Every structure is written in structure tokens, then in C-alpha cells.
Coordinates of C-alpha atoms and ligand atoms in Angstrom, one line a residue:
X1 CA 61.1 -19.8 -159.9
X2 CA 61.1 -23.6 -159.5
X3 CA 59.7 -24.6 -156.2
X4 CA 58.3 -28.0 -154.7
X5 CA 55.2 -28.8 -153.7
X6 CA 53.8 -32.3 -151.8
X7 CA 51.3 -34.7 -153.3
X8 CA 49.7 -37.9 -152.3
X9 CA 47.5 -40.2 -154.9
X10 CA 45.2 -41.0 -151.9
X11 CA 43.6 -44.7 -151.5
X12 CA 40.4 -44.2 -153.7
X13 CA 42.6 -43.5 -156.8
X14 CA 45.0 -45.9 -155.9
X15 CA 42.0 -48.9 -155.5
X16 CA 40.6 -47.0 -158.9
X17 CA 44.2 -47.8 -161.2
X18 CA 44.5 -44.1 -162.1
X19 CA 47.8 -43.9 -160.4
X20 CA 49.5 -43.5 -164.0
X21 CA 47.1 -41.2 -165.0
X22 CA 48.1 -38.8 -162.2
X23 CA 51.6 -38.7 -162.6
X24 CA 51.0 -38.7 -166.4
X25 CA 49.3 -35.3 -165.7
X26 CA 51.7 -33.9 -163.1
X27 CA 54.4 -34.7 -165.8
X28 CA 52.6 -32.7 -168.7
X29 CA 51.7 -30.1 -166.4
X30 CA 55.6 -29.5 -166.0
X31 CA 55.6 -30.9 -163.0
X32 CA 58.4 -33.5 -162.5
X33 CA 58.8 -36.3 -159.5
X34 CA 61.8 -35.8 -157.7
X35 CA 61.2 -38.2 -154.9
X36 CA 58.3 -40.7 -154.9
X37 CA 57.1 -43.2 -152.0
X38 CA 54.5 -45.5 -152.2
X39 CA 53.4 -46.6 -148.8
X40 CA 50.3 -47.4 -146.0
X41 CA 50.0 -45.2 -143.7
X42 CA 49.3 -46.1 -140.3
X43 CA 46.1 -43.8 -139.0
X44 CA 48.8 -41.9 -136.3
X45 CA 50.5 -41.3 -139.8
X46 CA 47.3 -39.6 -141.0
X47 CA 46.7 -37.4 -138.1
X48 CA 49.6 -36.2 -137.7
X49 CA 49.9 -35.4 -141.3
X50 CA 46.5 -33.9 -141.1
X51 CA 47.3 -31.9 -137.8
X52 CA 45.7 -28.7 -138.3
X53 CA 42.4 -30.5 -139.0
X54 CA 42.6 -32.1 -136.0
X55 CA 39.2 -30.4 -134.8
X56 CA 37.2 -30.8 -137.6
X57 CA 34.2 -32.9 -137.9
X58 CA 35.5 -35.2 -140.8
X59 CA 38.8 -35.3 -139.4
X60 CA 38.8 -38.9 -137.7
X61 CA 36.8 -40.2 -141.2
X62 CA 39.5 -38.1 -142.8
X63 CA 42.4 -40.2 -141.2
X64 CA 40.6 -43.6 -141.3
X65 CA 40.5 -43.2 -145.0
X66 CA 43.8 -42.0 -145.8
X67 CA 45.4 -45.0 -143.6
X68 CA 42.7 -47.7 -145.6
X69 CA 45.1 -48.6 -148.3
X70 CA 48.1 -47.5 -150.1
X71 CA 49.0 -44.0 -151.4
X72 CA 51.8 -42.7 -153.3
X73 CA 53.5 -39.7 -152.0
X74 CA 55.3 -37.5 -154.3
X75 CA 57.8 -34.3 -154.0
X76 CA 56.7 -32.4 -157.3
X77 CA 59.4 -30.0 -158.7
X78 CA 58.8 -27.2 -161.1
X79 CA 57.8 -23.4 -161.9
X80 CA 55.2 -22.3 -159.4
X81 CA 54.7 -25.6 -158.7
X82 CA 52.8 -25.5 -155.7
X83 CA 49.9 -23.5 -157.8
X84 CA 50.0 -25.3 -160.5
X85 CA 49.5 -28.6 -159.0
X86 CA 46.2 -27.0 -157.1
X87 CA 45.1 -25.8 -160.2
X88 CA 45.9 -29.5 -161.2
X89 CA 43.7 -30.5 -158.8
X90 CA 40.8 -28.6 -158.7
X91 CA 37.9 -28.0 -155.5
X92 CA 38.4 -30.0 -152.8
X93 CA 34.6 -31.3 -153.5
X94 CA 35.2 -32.8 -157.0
X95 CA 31.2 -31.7 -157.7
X96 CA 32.6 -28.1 -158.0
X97 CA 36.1 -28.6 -159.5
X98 CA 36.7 -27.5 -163.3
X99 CA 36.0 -29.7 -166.0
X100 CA 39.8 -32.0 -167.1
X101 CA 40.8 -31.3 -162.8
X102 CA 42.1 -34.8 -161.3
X103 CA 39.5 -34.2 -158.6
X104 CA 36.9 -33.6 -161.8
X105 CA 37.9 -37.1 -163.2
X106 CA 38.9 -38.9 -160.6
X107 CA 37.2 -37.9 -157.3
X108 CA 33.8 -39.1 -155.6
X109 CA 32.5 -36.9 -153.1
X110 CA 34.6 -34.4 -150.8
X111 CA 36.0 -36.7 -148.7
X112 CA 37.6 -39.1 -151.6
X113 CA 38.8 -36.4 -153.7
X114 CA 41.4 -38.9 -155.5
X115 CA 44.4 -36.5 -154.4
X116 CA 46.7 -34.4 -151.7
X117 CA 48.9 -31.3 -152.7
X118 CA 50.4 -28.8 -150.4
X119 CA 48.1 -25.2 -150.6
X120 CA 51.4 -22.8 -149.3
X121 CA 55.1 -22.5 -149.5
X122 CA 55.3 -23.2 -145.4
X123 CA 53.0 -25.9 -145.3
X124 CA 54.9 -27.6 -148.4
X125 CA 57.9 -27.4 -146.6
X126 CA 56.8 -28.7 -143.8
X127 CA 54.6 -32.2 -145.6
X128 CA 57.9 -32.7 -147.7
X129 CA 60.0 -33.1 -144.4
X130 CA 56.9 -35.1 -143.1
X131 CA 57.8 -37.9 -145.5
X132 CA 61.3 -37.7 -147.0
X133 CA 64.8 -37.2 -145.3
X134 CA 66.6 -34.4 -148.3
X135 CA 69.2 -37.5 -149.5
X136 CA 66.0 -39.4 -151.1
X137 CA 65.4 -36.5 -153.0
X138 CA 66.9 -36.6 -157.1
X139 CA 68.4 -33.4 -158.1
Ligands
ADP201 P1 42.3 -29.7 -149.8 O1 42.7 -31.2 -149.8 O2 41.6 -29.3 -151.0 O3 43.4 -28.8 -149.4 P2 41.3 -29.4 -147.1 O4 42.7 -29.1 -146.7 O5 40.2 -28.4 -146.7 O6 41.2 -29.6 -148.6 O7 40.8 -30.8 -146.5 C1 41.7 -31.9 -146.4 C2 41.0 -33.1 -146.8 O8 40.0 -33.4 -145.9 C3 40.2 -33.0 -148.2 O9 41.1 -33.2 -149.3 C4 39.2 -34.1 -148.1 O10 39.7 -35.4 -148.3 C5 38.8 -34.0 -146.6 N1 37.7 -33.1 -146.4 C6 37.7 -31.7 -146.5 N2 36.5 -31.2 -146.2 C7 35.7 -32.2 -145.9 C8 34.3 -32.4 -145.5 N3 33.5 -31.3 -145.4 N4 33.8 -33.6 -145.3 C9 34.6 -34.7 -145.4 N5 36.0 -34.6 -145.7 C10 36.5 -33.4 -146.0
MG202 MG1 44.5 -28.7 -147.6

């Protein structure tokens, strides 16, 4: 069933010129863009994004980074698309994410893990409204 799922290129991967190289691999995954922003976000931006984190240790480090430079933030459409992006991804620390993950190639520790995508059909719902009004969205 074709289902959406929300991703964000995060600043380290932006600053590192993979930003191609992401979509490149959402795209052969089967994973197609249907709305696409690319954007700053201001640090209130980040924490309320980042909301359930809110009393974790790394959260304020968490929100300084994601609001140090730009990100591009993508609605990804396609077959179990919220799964297959994760499995795009790989571990949040990029040390124990498979070998040919985005986070394997492209991430540096934990924290700067190159990427964002949504980890549950509620919670997708919810990041997609977070950034995009339904009329930006390409059907
Ligand atoms: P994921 O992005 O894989 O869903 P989480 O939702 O657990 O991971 O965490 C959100 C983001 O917070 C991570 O992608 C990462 O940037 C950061 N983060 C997670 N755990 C840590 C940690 N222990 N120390 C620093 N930053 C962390
Ligand atoms: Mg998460």
C-alpha cells in the first residue's frame, strides 16, 4: 500500500554536498518526492519538531544542530514507504548502521547522522503536517 513518510537531509549532509546523493537513493529505493522544502530552521522550529525528545540529554544539542544550517525536508511517497526509508537509513549511530545505509555513508557520530525519516504511521502524519499545508503536496 503506498504510504508517506517524512524526511529531512539534516545540516551535516547538506554542508557535506550529498544532498543529490540522498534523493538519488530515495528515488531508486522507489521512493518518490512529492513535496520538497529546503529551508533553516529557527531552533523553536527544531524543538517543537523534536517534541517528544524534549527531556533527553542531547535534546538542546539536538535542536542547536538541526537549526545550524539548511535542511531539505521531503514528503516521500511509495510502498511501505515509511520502512523502507528507515531501512534506507540505517542505526541512528551511523557506527552500527549496515554497510550502503545513508547514515553508513554519510553520517559522523550519533548526533550528525546525515538524515531524518518518520519511525511510525502516527508520527509521519503528524511531521508531514508539521511542514507542508496538503495543497503543496504533487499528486
Ligand atoms: P532516529 O533519528 O534514528 O529516529 P531518535 O529519534 O532516537 O533517532 O533521535 C533523534 C535524533 O536525535 C537522532 O537522529 C540524532 O540526531 C539525535 N540523537 C539520538 N540519540 C542521541 C544521542 N545519544 N546523543 C546525541 N544525539 C542523539
Ligand atoms: Mg526518531
Amino acid at each position: 500500500m503506498s504510504e508517506r513518510t517524512l524526511a529531512i537531509i539534516k545540516p551535516d549532509a547538506v554542508k557535506k554536498h550529498v544532498i543529490g546523493d540522498i534523493i538519488h537513493r530515495y528515488e531508486q529505493a522507489g521512493l518518490r518526492p512529492v513535496a520538497m522544502r529546503m529551508m533553516v530552521m529557527a531552533k523553536q522550529t527544531a524543538e517543537g519538531f523534536y517534541a517528544v525528545h524534549k527531556s533527553r540529554p542531547f535534546f538542546d544539542s539536538l535542536c542547536t544542530f538541526m537549526s545550524s544550517g539548511p535542511v531539505v525536508v521531503l514528503i516521500l511517497s511509495g510502498d511501505n514507504a515509511i520502512k523502507k526509508n528507515r531501512d534506507l537509513m540505517g542505526a541512528t549511530d551511523p557506527a552500527k548502521a549496515d554497510k550502503g545505509t545513508i547514515r553508513a555513508a554519510h553520517g559522523a557520530n550519533i548526533e550528525f547522522n546525515a538524515v531524518h525519516g518518520s519511525d511510525s504511521p502516527e508520527t509521519a502524519k503528524q511531521e508531514i503536517a508539521y511542514f507542508f499545508p496538503e495543497m503543496d503536496v504533487v499528486r
